C-alpha cells in the first residue's frame, strides 16, 4: 500500500449511522464512495422491526445530542421530519418498587421509526444491500473485496472504511494489521436480548418507559409513546447487558420465559401476549478509553463506529465524520 497515493475511490463496509456519516462526508469532499451492507436496509442497530399490525424499535431506543456538530445535524433531521423530540413519562424500577425518574435529559427519536434518519442519510449515496464482505485482499496498492452473496466485487478501492462492531472488524481484518488487531482486542462489547411484546391486558397509561435496575431486564418502553408510531401497542424490553451476555446462547423460547417471569415479578400482566424476540450479539460497549476512530495510513484502512467513541448513536455519527475529515486532511491531493 502506498499512503501517499491520492484517495479517489473508497469502499465503506457497513451502513449503520457511522458508515453513513463517513460516506456522506467523504462524498461531499469529492471522493467516490461505494457502501456495502449485509442487511436488506440501512441504519444497523438504529433499527425497527415491522409486522403487518405493529412495529417496534428494537435496537437504539432514543439518542441524545451534545456535540454542536451533531446538534446541527439533528436540526436538519428534525426539519426534514426524520427525527423529533421524545419526552416520555419515565419511571425507575428498583428493589421491588416503582418511582418517578428525575432525569431531565433531552431525548430524540427517529420518525416515523428509529431507522428513519439512516434512510434519510442514504440519499444520493451508492449502497449495495445484502452484500456481506468476507475478505479484503491487497492487490498492487488497491483493495479487492469479496462478498458471500456474489463473490468478488468488480471495483478495486484506494481505501476501505470498516464501519462495523469490533468483533466483526476483527473477524474480517484482524490479520491485516497488528494495530487493528490490538485495538479491536481491547473493545468489550456486550450482547442484548430484546423482547417485543403486545400485552393486551397491561394498563398502558401509567408510564411510557422505565429504567430497571438489579433485574435481568434493564429497560421497558411503550413504542407507541414515541411520535408518529402506529399500530398495536407494543413494548420493547431489553435484557441487561451482563445477563444477556451470559445467556446469549439460550434458545429464544428460554430467553423469553426468563424475561416474562421477570416482567410478571414487576407487576406486568403478560396474559395473552404476542411476542417476538431478537438476539443482538454486539449491542453495546466498546473501548474504555475512546479514541474516536482509527486511521491506518500504511494499509489504507480506517475504522469508525460507536465502539471507538462512547458506544452511542451520537458517538457513532461523530466517529464517521471525524474519520472522513482525517482522510481528507491527510490524504487527499
Ligand atoms: C439493544 C440496543 C439498544 C441501544 N440503545 C441505545 C440508546 O438508547 N441510545 C443510543 O444512543 N444508542 C443505543 N444503542 C447503540 C446504538 O444503536 C449504536 O451506538 C449505533 O447505532 C451504532 O452505529 P454503528 O454505525 O457504529 O454500528 P451498526 O449500527 O452496528 O452498523 C454496522 C453495520 O454493518 C453491517 N455489517 C456488519 N458486518 C458486515 C459485513 N461483513 N459486510 C457488510 N456489512 C456488515 C451491519 O449489518 C450494520 O448495518 C443501542 C443498541 C442496541 C443494540
mmCIF file of C-alpha atoms and ligand atoms in Angstrom:
data_model
loop_
_atom_site.group_PDB
_atom_site.id
_atom_site.type_symbol
_atom_site.label_atom_id
_atom_site.label_comp_id
_atom_site.label_asym_id
_atom_site.label_seq_id
_atom_site.Cartn_x
_atom_site.Cartn_y
_atom_site.Cartn_z
ATOM 1 C CA UNK A 1 0.000 0.000 0.000
ATOM 2 C CA UNK A 2 1.194 3.494 -0.773
ATOM 3 C CA UNK A 3 -0.188 6.026 1.723
ATOM 4 C CA UNK A 4 0.815 8.996 -0.471
ATOM 5 C CA UNK A 5 -1.396 7.945 -3.343
ATOM 6 C CA UNK A 6 -4.472 10.168 -3.779
ATOM 7 C CA UNK A 7 -7.666 8.664 -2.414
ATOM 8 C CA UNK A 8 -10.252 8.678 -5.170
ATOM 9 C CA UNK A 9 -12.352 5.611 -4.545
ATOM 10 C CA UNK A 10 -13.396 4.393 -1.088
ATOM 11 C CA UNK A 11 -15.376 1.331 -0.020
ATOM 12 C CA UNK A 12 -17.348 1.750 3.213
ATOM 13 C CA UNK A 13 -18.381 -1.545 4.793
ATOM 14 C CA UNK A 14 -21.467 -1.190 6.997
ATOM 15 C CA UNK A 15 -24.421 1.186 6.502
ATOM 16 C CA UNK A 16 -25.029 1.951 10.184
ATOM 17 C CA UNK A 17 -25.038 5.564 11.314
ATOM 18 C CA UNK A 18 -21.196 5.678 11.466
ATOM 19 C CA UNK A 19 -20.675 4.312 7.951
ATOM 20 C CA UNK A 20 -23.348 6.615 6.518
ATOM 21 C CA UNK A 21 -21.928 9.681 8.240
ATOM 22 C CA UNK A 22 -18.425 8.843 6.999
ATOM 23 C CA UNK A 23 -19.619 8.119 3.452
ATOM 24 C CA UNK A 24 -21.549 11.383 3.203
ATOM 25 C CA UNK A 25 -18.621 13.460 4.438
ATOM 26 C CA UNK A 26 -16.207 11.753 2.018
ATOM 27 C CA UNK A 27 -18.578 12.094 -0.911
ATOM 28 C CA UNK A 28 -19.220 15.768 -0.207
ATOM 29 C CA UNK A 29 -15.480 16.388 -0.479
ATOM 30 C CA UNK A 30 -15.391 14.859 -3.946
ATOM 31 C CA UNK A 31 -14.356 11.264 -3.189
ATOM 32 C CA UNK A 32 -16.250 8.455 -4.895
ATOM 33 C CA UNK A 33 -17.782 6.107 -2.298
ATOM 34 C CA UNK A 34 -19.457 2.700 -2.530
ATOM 35 C CA UNK A 35 -21.154 1.266 0.575
ATOM 36 C CA UNK A 36 -21.632 -2.470 1.171
ATOM 37 C CA UNK A 37 -24.207 -3.596 3.731
ATOM 38 C CA UNK A 38 -25.082 -7.155 4.703
ATOM 39 C CA UNK A 39 -28.706 -6.406 5.666
ATOM 40 C CA UNK A 40 -31.620 -5.513 3.403
ATOM 41 C CA UNK A 41 -31.650 -1.872 4.514
ATOM 42 C CA UNK A 42 -29.565 0.838 6.204
ATOM 43 C CA UNK A 43 -29.287 2.021 9.848
ATOM 44 C CA UNK A 44 -27.729 -1.016 11.567
ATOM 45 C CA UNK A 45 -28.581 -1.007 15.260
ATOM 46 C CA UNK A 46 -30.879 2.042 14.867
ATOM 47 C CA UNK A 47 -33.466 -0.432 13.789
ATOM 48 C CA UNK A 48 -37.181 -1.137 13.673
ATOM 49 C CA UNK A 49 -38.977 -4.454 13.292
ATOM 50 C CA UNK A 50 -42.218 -4.320 11.325
ATOM 51 C CA UNK A 51 -45.055 -6.796 11.007
ATOM 52 C CA UNK A 52 -48.483 -6.365 9.434
ATOM 53 C CA UNK A 53 -50.080 -4.854 12.535
ATOM 54 C CA UNK A 54 -47.232 -3.450 14.616
ATOM 55 C CA UNK A 55 -43.737 -2.046 14.513
ATOM 56 C CA UNK A 56 -41.178 -1.526 17.276
ATOM 57 C CA UNK A 57 -37.705 -0.010 17.614
ATOM 58 C CA UNK A 58 -35.718 -2.968 18.858
ATOM 59 C CA UNK A 59 -32.169 -1.543 18.864
ATOM 60 C CA UNK A 60 -31.401 2.034 19.943
ATOM 61 C CA UNK A 61 -34.361 3.454 21.891
ATOM 62 C CA UNK A 62 -33.544 7.157 21.756
ATOM 63 C CA UNK A 63 -30.481 9.321 21.389
ATOM 64 C CA UNK A 64 -29.026 12.432 22.940
ATOM 65 C CA UNK A 65 -27.177 15.317 21.279
ATOM 66 C CA UNK A 66 -24.367 17.245 22.969
ATOM 67 C CA UNK A 67 -21.694 17.996 20.351
ATOM 68 C CA UNK A 68 -22.511 21.161 18.333
ATOM 69 C CA UNK A 69 -21.900 19.312 15.047
ATOM 70 C CA UNK A 70 -24.392 16.585 15.954
ATOM 71 C CA UNK A 71 -26.878 19.158 17.274
ATOM 72 C CA UNK A 72 -26.720 20.857 13.875
ATOM 73 C CA UNK A 73 -27.191 17.528 12.081
ATOM 74 C CA UNK A 74 -30.148 16.764 14.342
ATOM 75 C CA UNK A 75 -31.751 20.109 13.448
ATOM 76 C CA UNK A 76 -31.508 19.075 9.809
ATOM 77 C CA UNK A 77 -33.142 15.714 10.593
ATOM 78 C CA UNK A 78 -35.934 17.437 12.547
ATOM 79 C CA UNK A 79 -36.583 19.888 9.714
ATOM 80 C CA UNK A 80 -36.715 17.008 7.258
ATOM 81 C CA UNK A 81 -39.254 15.238 9.512
ATOM 82 C CA UNK A 82 -36.970 12.278 10.104
ATOM 83 C CA UNK A 83 -36.410 12.855 13.860
ATOM 84 C CA UNK A 84 -38.229 14.505 16.722
ATOM 85 C CA UNK A 85 -38.056 15.065 20.451
ATOM 86 C CA UNK A 86 -39.446 12.364 22.729
ATOM 87 C CA UNK A 87 -40.471 13.355 26.255
ATOM 88 C CA UNK A 88 -41.544 10.108 27.896
ATOM 89 C CA UNK A 89 -43.133 9.756 31.289
ATOM 90 C CA UNK A 90 -40.219 7.887 32.850
ATOM 91 C CA UNK A 91 -40.117 5.608 35.854
ATOM 92 C CA UNK A 92 -37.444 3.607 37.620
ATOM 93 C CA UNK A 93 -37.978 0.092 38.956
ATOM 94 C CA UNK A 94 -35.552 -0.937 41.685
ATOM 95 C CA UNK A 95 -35.640 -3.155 44.774
ATOM 96 C CA UNK A 96 -39.211 -4.279 44.024
ATOM 97 C CA UNK A 97 -40.539 -0.710 43.900
ATOM 98 C CA UNK A 98 -41.517 1.827 41.265
ATOM 99 C CA UNK A 99 -40.658 5.515 41.462
ATOM 100 C CA UNK A 100 -40.686 8.505 39.109
ATOM 101 C CA UNK A 101 -37.418 9.203 37.315
ATOM 102 C CA UNK A 102 -35.909 12.653 37.845
ATOM 103 C CA UNK A 103 -33.928 12.500 34.591
ATOM 104 C CA UNK A 104 -34.200 15.807 32.705
ATOM 105 C CA UNK A 105 -32.214 14.721 29.640
ATOM 106 C CA UNK A 106 -33.447 15.880 26.203
ATOM 107 C CA UNK A 107 -34.203 12.736 24.199
ATOM 108 C CA UNK A 108 -34.703 12.303 20.463
ATOM 109 C CA UNK A 109 -36.011 9.514 18.243
ATOM 110 C CA UNK A 110 -36.188 8.855 14.518
ATOM 111 C CA UNK A 111 -39.607 9.438 12.923
ATOM 112 C CA UNK A 112 -41.664 7.593 11.965
ATOM 113 C CA UNK A 113 -39.152 4.905 13.047
ATOM 114 C CA UNK A 114 -35.718 4.717 14.601
ATOM 115 C CA UNK A 115 -34.337 3.581 11.256
ATOM 116 C CA UNK A 116 -35.609 6.764 9.522
ATOM 117 C CA UNK A 117 -32.554 9.051 9.992
ATOM 118 C CA UNK A 118 -30.354 6.327 8.479
ATOM 119 C CA UNK A 119 -32.658 6.077 5.474
ATOM 120 C CA UNK A 120 -32.569 9.843 5.129
ATOM 121 C CA UNK A 121 -28.753 9.786 5.086
ATOM 122 C CA UNK A 122 -28.643 7.306 2.205
ATOM 123 C CA UNK A 123 -29.913 9.943 -0.241
ATOM 124 C CA UNK A 124 -27.501 10.219 -3.198
ATOM 125 C CA UNK A 125 -25.194 7.545 -1.814
ATOM 126 C CA UNK A 126 -24.287 4.370 -3.692
ATOM 127 C CA UNK A 127 -25.245 1.411 -1.458
ATOM 128 C CA UNK A 128 -25.362 -2.269 -2.219
ATOM 129 C CA UNK A 129 -27.523 -4.200 0.242
ATOM 130 C CA UNK A 130 -27.296 -7.912 1.018
ATOM 131 C CA UNK A 131 -23.547 -7.807 0.452
ATOM 132 C CA UNK A 132 -21.677 -9.404 3.361
ATOM 133 C CA UNK A 133 -17.996 -8.621 2.872
ATOM 134 C CA UNK A 134 -15.986 -11.679 3.857
ATOM 135 C CA UNK A 135 -12.471 -10.862 2.659
ATOM 136 C CA UNK A 136 -10.194 -7.900 1.896
ATOM 137 C CA UNK A 137 -7.196 -8.531 -0.315
ATOM 138 C CA UNK A 138 -4.401 -6.083 -1.060
ATOM 139 C CA UNK A 139 -3.559 -6.019 -4.777
ATOM 140 C CA UNK A 140 -0.886 -3.631 -6.159
ATOM 141 C CA UNK A 141 -1.755 -0.916 -3.680
ATOM 142 C CA UNK A 142 -5.502 -1.320 -4.001
ATOM 143 C CA UNK A 143 -8.122 -3.292 -2.113
ATOM 144 C CA UNK A 144 -10.141 -6.108 -3.670
ATOM 145 C CA UNK A 145 -13.318 -7.135 -1.796
ATOM 146 C CA UNK A 146 -15.149 -10.442 -1.713
ATOM 147 C CA UNK A 147 -18.691 -10.905 -0.539
ATOM 148 C CA UNK A 148 -20.580 -14.068 0.345
ATOM 149 C CA UNK A 149 -23.513 -13.342 -1.979
ATOM 150 C CA UNK A 150 -21.811 -12.579 -5.311
ATOM 151 C CA UNK A 151 -18.111 -13.389 -4.934
ATOM 152 C CA UNK A 152 -15.540 -10.792 -5.926
ATOM 153 C CA UNK A 153 -16.654 -7.138 -6.183
ATOM 154 C CA UNK A 154 -15.639 -5.839 -9.632
ATOM 155 C CA UNK A 155 -14.207 -2.475 -8.449
ATOM 156 C CA UNK A 156 -10.823 -2.018 -6.741
ATOM 157 C CA UNK A 157 -10.574 0.632 -3.982
ATOM 158 C CA UNK A 158 -7.832 3.023 -2.804
ATOM 159 C CA UNK A 159 -9.117 2.917 0.752
ATOM 160 C CA UNK A 160 -11.522 0.841 2.869
ATOM 161 C CA UNK A 161 -13.543 2.095 5.840
ATOM 162 C CA UNK A 162 -14.720 -0.601 8.262
ATOM 163 C CA UNK A 163 -17.818 0.802 9.986
ATOM 164 C CA UNK A 164 -18.630 -2.379 11.931
ATOM 165 C CA UNK A 165 -18.729 -3.535 15.559
ATOM 166 C CA UNK A 166 -15.259 -4.504 16.873
ATOM 167 C CA UNK A 167 -15.694 -8.315 16.744
ATOM 168 C CA UNK A 168 -16.824 -8.089 13.103
ATOM 169 C CA UNK A 169 -13.820 -5.884 12.231
ATOM 170 C CA UNK A 170 -11.580 -8.399 13.921
ATOM 171 C CA UNK A 171 -13.087 -11.348 12.020
ATOM 172 C CA UNK A 172 -12.777 -9.565 8.679
ATOM 173 C CA UNK A 173 -9.433 -7.787 9.008
ATOM 174 C CA UNK A 174 -7.738 -8.894 12.236
ATOM 175 C CA UNK A 175 -4.862 -10.440 10.298
ATOM 176 C CA UNK A 176 -4.211 -7.382 8.109
ATOM 177 C CA UNK A 177 -2.624 -5.042 10.641
ATOM 178 C CA UNK A 178 -1.289 -5.501 14.205
ATOM 179 C CA UNK A 179 -2.637 -2.144 15.458
ATOM 180 C CA UNK A 180 -6.094 -3.008 14.177
ATOM 181 C CA UNK A 181 -5.909 -6.385 15.931
ATOM 182 C CA UNK A 182 -4.730 -4.715 19.147
ATOM 183 C CA UNK A 183 -7.448 -2.051 19.260
ATOM 184 C CA UNK A 184 -10.311 -4.407 18.394
ATOM 185 C CA UNK A 185 -8.979 -6.784 21.042
ATOM 186 C CA UNK A 186 -9.358 -4.067 23.686
ATOM 187 C CA UNK A 187 -13.035 -3.488 22.914
ATOM 188 C CA UNK A 188 -15.557 -5.114 25.209
ATOM 189 C CA UNK A 189 -18.905 -5.415 23.502
ATOM 190 C CA UNK A 190 -21.907 -6.943 25.204
ATOM 191 C CA UNK A 191 -24.953 -8.721 23.859
ATOM 192 C CA UNK A 192 -28.616 -7.821 24.359
ATOM 193 C CA UNK A 193 -31.721 -9.999 24.368
ATOM 194 C CA UNK A 194 -34.656 -7.921 23.140
ATOM 195 C CA UNK A 195 -38.332 -8.759 23.512
ATOM 196 C CA UNK A 196 -41.056 -7.007 21.530
ATOM 197 C CA UNK A 197 -44.424 -7.762 23.079
ATOM 198 C CA UNK A 198 -48.083 -6.849 22.806
ATOM 199 C CA UNK A 199 -49.677 -7.256 26.250
ATOM 200 C CA UNK A 200 -53.438 -6.804 25.707
ATOM 201 C CA UNK A 201 -54.192 -6.866 29.448
ATOM 202 C CA UNK A 202 -51.454 -4.498 30.588
ATOM 203 C CA UNK A 203 -52.602 -0.959 31.501
ATOM 204 C CA UNK A 204 -50.757 1.428 29.219
ATOM 205 C CA UNK A 205 -51.259 4.884 30.657
ATOM 206 C CA UNK A 206 -49.131 4.749 33.806
ATOM 207 C CA UNK A 207 -45.725 5.395 32.235
ATOM 208 C CA UNK A 208 -44.056 5.399 28.818
ATOM 209 C CA UNK A 209 -40.721 3.833 29.679
ATOM 210 C CA UNK A 210 -38.712 2.703 32.664
ATOM 211 C CA UNK A 211 -35.103 2.066 33.614
ATOM 212 C CA UNK A 212 -34.954 -1.216 35.505
ATOM 213 C CA UNK A 213 -32.131 -1.818 37.983
ATOM 214 C CA UNK A 214 -30.932 -5.071 39.606
ATOM 215 C CA UNK A 215 -33.089 -7.330 37.422
ATOM 216 C CA UNK A 216 -32.304 -9.370 34.304
ATOM 217 C CA UNK A 217 -34.250 -6.690 32.412
ATOM 218 C CA UNK A 218 -32.818 -3.157 32.147
ATOM 219 C CA UNK A 219 -35.394 -1.228 30.062
ATOM 220 C CA UNK A 220 -39.102 -1.350 29.192
ATOM 221 C CA UNK A 221 -40.720 1.065 26.748
ATOM 222 C CA UNK A 222 -44.068 1.556 25.043
ATOM 223 C CA UNK A 223 -43.085 2.035 21.434
ATOM 224 C CA UNK A 224 -46.332 3.913 20.749
ATOM 225 C CA UNK A 225 -45.360 6.691 23.173
ATOM 226 C CA UNK A 226 -42.858 7.911 20.566
ATOM 227 C CA UNK A 227 -44.007 10.383 17.913
ATOM 228 C CA UNK A 228 -45.673 9.110 14.714
ATOM 229 C CA UNK A 229 -45.835 5.439 15.763
ATOM 230 C CA UNK A 230 -48.826 3.469 14.529
ATOM 231 C CA UNK A 231 -50.389 0.069 15.028
ATOM 232 C CA UNK A 232 -50.872 -2.143 18.039
ATOM 233 C CA UNK A 233 -49.372 -1.077 21.350
ATOM 234 C CA UNK A 234 -46.048 -2.872 21.567
ATOM 235 C CA UNK A 235 -43.482 -2.848 24.370
ATOM 236 C CA UNK A 236 -39.747 -3.112 23.738
ATOM 237 C CA UNK A 237 -37.951 -4.815 26.618
ATOM 238 C CA UNK A 238 -34.167 -5.134 26.851
ATOM 239 C CA UNK A 239 -32.298 -7.703 28.894
ATOM 240 C CA UNK A 240 -29.496 -6.185 30.939
ATOM 241 C CA UNK A 241 -26.039 -6.397 29.318
ATOM 242 C CA UNK A 242 -24.471 -8.849 31.803
ATOM 243 C CA UNK A 243 -27.419 -11.265 31.858
ATOM 244 C CA UNK A 244 -27.750 -11.039 28.063
ATOM 245 C CA UNK A 245 -24.039 -11.692 27.540
ATOM 246 C CA UNK A 246 -24.069 -14.706 29.862
ATOM 247 C CA UNK A 247 -27.236 -16.103 28.285
ATOM 248 C CA UNK A 248 -26.822 -15.194 24.644
ATOM 249 C CA UNK A 249 -26.696 -18.847 23.542
ATOM 250 C CA UNK A 250 -30.091 -19.657 25.112
ATOM 251 C CA UNK A 251 -32.759 -20.503 22.578
ATOM 252 C CA UNK A 252 -35.338 -17.766 22.040
ATOM 253 C CA UNK A 253 -38.064 -19.613 23.931
ATOM 254 C CA UNK A 254 -35.930 -19.963 27.067
ATOM 255 C CA UNK A 255 -34.782 -16.327 26.991
ATOM 256 C CA UNK A 256 -38.430 -15.307 26.561
ATOM 257 C CA UNK A 257 -39.537 -17.445 29.515
ATOM 258 C CA UNK A 258 -36.959 -15.854 31.816
ATOM 259 C CA UNK A 259 -37.781 -12.309 30.709
ATOM 260 C CA UNK A 260 -41.536 -12.900 31.101
ATOM 261 C CA UNK A 261 -41.006 -14.210 34.637
ATOM 262 C CA UNK A 262 -39.085 -11.020 35.434
ATOM 263 C CA UNK A 263 -41.839 -8.822 33.940
ATOM 264 C CA UNK A 264 -44.509 -10.622 35.952
ATOM 265 C CA UNK A 265 -42.494 -10.097 39.135
ATOM 266 C CA UNK A 266 -42.513 -6.363 38.277
ATOM 267 C CA UNK A 267 -46.320 -6.415 38.065
ATOM 268 C CA UNK A 268 -46.852 -6.720 34.297
ATOM 269 C CA UNK A 269 -49.930 -8.588 33.133
ATOM 270 C CA UNK A 270 -48.459 -10.759 30.372
ATOM 271 C CA UNK A 271 -51.603 -12.809 29.679
ATOM 272 C CA UNK A 272 -52.454 -13.486 26.021
ATOM 273 C CA UNK A 273 -49.250 -11.782 24.896
ATOM 274 C CA UNK A 274 -47.864 -11.815 21.349
ATOM 275 C CA UNK A 275 -44.079 -11.877 21.451
ATOM 276 C CA UNK A 276 -41.140 -11.558 19.093
ATOM 277 C CA UNK A 277 -37.542 -11.984 20.306
ATOM 278 C CA UNK A 278 -34.280 -10.646 18.893
ATOM 279 C CA UNK A 279 -30.725 -11.632 19.826
ATOM 280 C CA UNK A 280 -28.132 -8.824 19.467
ATOM 281 C CA UNK A 281 -24.671 -10.345 19.683
ATOM 282 C CA UNK A 282 -22.860 -6.990 19.738
ATOM 283 C CA UNK A 283 -25.216 -4.409 21.203
ATOM 284 C CA UNK A 284 -23.268 -2.070 23.449
ATOM 285 C CA UNK A 285 -19.894 -1.222 24.925
ATOM 286 C CA UNK A 286 -16.534 -0.708 23.263
ATOM 287 C CA UNK A 287 -13.244 0.866 24.301
ATOM 288 C CA UNK A 288 -12.935 2.014 27.915
ATOM 289 C CA UNK A 289 -10.855 4.931 26.656
ATOM 290 C CA UNK A 290 -12.497 6.171 23.451
ATOM 291 C CA UNK A 291 -10.220 7.139 20.538
ATOM 292 C CA UNK A 292 -12.990 8.433 18.201
ATOM 293 C CA UNK A 293 -11.756 6.471 15.142
ATOM 294 C CA UNK A 294 -8.698 4.576 13.920
ATOM 295 C CA UNK A 295 -6.781 5.554 10.775
ATOM 296 C CA UNK A 296 -4.141 3.150 9.471
ATOM 297 C CA UNK A 297 -2.324 5.090 6.719
ATOM 298 C CA UNK A 298 0.189 2.336 5.990
ATOM 299 C CA UNK A 299 -2.521 -0.054 4.889
ATOM 300 C CA UNK A 300 -5.143 2.463 3.720
ATOM 301 C CA UNK A 301 -7.745 1.273 6.187
ATOM 302 C CA UNK A 302 -9.936 3.264 8.582
ATOM 303 C CA UNK A 303 -12.225 2.187 11.406
ATOM 304 C CA UNK A 304 -15.246 4.087 12.693
ATOM 305 C CA UNK A 305 -18.218 3.147 14.842
ATOM 306 C CA UNK A 306 -19.819 3.642 18.221
ATOM 307 C CA UNK A 307 -17.426 1.253 19.962
ATOM 308 C CA UNK A 308 -14.483 3.626 19.286
ATOM 309 C CA UNK A 309 -16.334 6.663 20.577
ATOM 310 C CA UNK A 310 -18.541 6.063 23.607
ATOM 311 C CA UNK A 311 -20.969 3.404 22.370
ATOM 312 C CA UNK A 312 -23.987 5.511 21.391
ATOM 313 C CA UNK A 313 -25.716 6.947 18.323
ATOM 314 C CA UNK A 314 -24.119 10.387 18.651
ATOM 315 C CA UNK A 315 -20.648 8.895 19.130
ATOM 316 C CA UNK A 316 -21.088 6.654 16.087
ATOM 317 C CA UNK A 317 -22.129 9.574 13.853
ATOM 318 C CA UNK A 318 -19.205 11.691 15.080
ATOM 319 C CA UNK A 319 -16.757 8.810 14.653
ATOM 320 C CA UNK A 320 -17.658 8.520 10.963
ATOM 321 C CA UNK A 321 -17.438 12.277 10.473
ATOM 322 C CA UNK A 322 -14.048 12.572 12.153
ATOM 323 C CA UNK A 323 -12.557 9.647 10.250
ATOM 324 C CA UNK A 324 -13.697 11.224 6.970
ATOM 325 C CA UNK A 325 -12.168 14.552 7.935
ATOM 326 C CA UNK A 326 -8.851 12.873 8.777
ATOM 327 C CA UNK A 327 -8.834 11.002 5.466
ATOM 328 C CA UNK A 328 -9.448 14.303 3.697
ATOM 329 C CA UNK A 329 -6.803 16.234 5.625
ATOM 330 C CA UNK A 330 -4.058 13.684 5.487
ATOM 331 C CA UNK A 331 -4.551 12.059 2.184
ATOM 332 C CA UNK A 332 -6.316 13.990 -0.498
ATOM 333 C CA UNK A 333 -4.212 15.758 -3.108
HETATM 334 C C1 LIG B 1 -30.487 -3.137 22.041
HETATM 335 C C2 LIG B 1 -29.761 -1.850 21.804
HETATM 336 C C3 LIG B 1 -30.133 -0.698 22.494
HETATM 337 C C4 LIG B 1 -29.470 0.515 22.264
HETATM 338 N N1 LIG B 1 -29.905 1.642 22.885
HETATM 339 C C5 LIG B 1 -29.334 2.839 22.577
HETATM 340 C C6 LIG B 1 -29.866 4.049 23.072
HETATM 341 O O1 LIG B 1 -30.909 4.063 23.739
HETATM 342 N N2 LIG B 1 -29.227 5.218 22.763
HETATM 343 C C7 LIG B 1 -28.120 5.255 21.961
HETATM 344 O O2 LIG B 1 -27.599 6.346 21.673
HETATM 345 N N3 LIG B 1 -27.620 4.100 21.438
HETATM 346 C C8 LIG B 1 -28.200 2.912 21.724
HETATM 347 N N4 LIG B 1 -27.720 1.762 21.179
HETATM 348 C C9 LIG B 1 -26.474 1.817 20.429
HETATM 349 C C10 LIG B 1 -26.663 2.372 19.019
HETATM 350 O O3 LIG B 1 -27.636 1.627 18.335
HETATM 351 C C11 LIG B 1 -25.320 2.297 18.315
HETATM 352 O O4 LIG B 1 -24.382 3.069 19.061
HETATM 353 C C12 LIG B 1 -25.272 2.805 16.883
HETATM 354 O O5 LIG B 1 -26.461 2.520 16.180
HETATM 355 C C13 LIG B 1 -24.057 2.118 16.229
HETATM 356 O O6 LIG B 1 -23.893 2.539 14.902
HETATM 357 P P1 LIG B 1 -22.661 1.972 14.067
HETATM 358 O O7 LIG B 1 -22.798 2.538 12.701
HETATM 359 O O8 LIG B 1 -21.400 2.218 14.814
HETATM 360 O O9 LIG B 1 -22.836 0.376 14.040
HETATM 361 P P2 LIG B 1 -24.035 -0.522 13.473
HETATM 362 O O10 LIG B 1 -25.315 0.194 13.595
HETATM 363 O O11 LIG B 1 -23.893 -1.840 14.141
HETATM 364 O O12 LIG B 1 -23.688 -0.657 11.916
HETATM 365 C C14 LIG B 1 -22.849 -1.656 11.399
HETATM 366 C C15 LIG B 1 -23.445 -2.149 10.086
HETATM 367 O O13 LIG B 1 -22.511 -3.047 9.465
HETATM 368 C C16 LIG B 1 -23.236 -4.107 8.882
HETATM 369 N N5 LIG B 1 -22.301 -5.232 8.726
HETATM 370 C C17 LIG B 1 -21.754 -5.997 9.720
HETATM 371 N N6 LIG B 1 -20.870 -6.876 9.188
HETATM 372 C C18 LIG B 1 -20.849 -6.660 7.846
HETATM 373 C C19 LIG B 1 -20.126 -7.239 6.756
HETATM 374 N N7 LIG B 1 -19.232 -8.223 6.941
HETATM 375 N N8 LIG B 1 -20.366 -6.781 5.488
HETATM 376 C C20 LIG B 1 -21.266 -5.775 5.283
HETATM 377 N N9 LIG B 1 -21.978 -5.177 6.282
HETATM 378 C C21 LIG B 1 -21.766 -5.612 7.553
HETATM 379 C C22 LIG B 1 -24.370 -4.358 9.856
HETATM 380 O O14 LIG B 1 -25.446 -5.035 9.232
HETATM 381 C C23 LIG B 1 -24.733 -2.929 10.272
HETATM 382 O O15 LIG B 1 -25.734 -2.377 9.424
HETATM 383 C C24 LIG B 1 -28.387 0.553 21.355
HETATM 384 C C25 LIG B 1 -28.035 -0.591 20.644
HETATM 385 C C26 LIG B 1 -28.734 -1.784 20.843
HETATM 386 C C27 LIG B 1 -28.380 -2.993 20.029
#
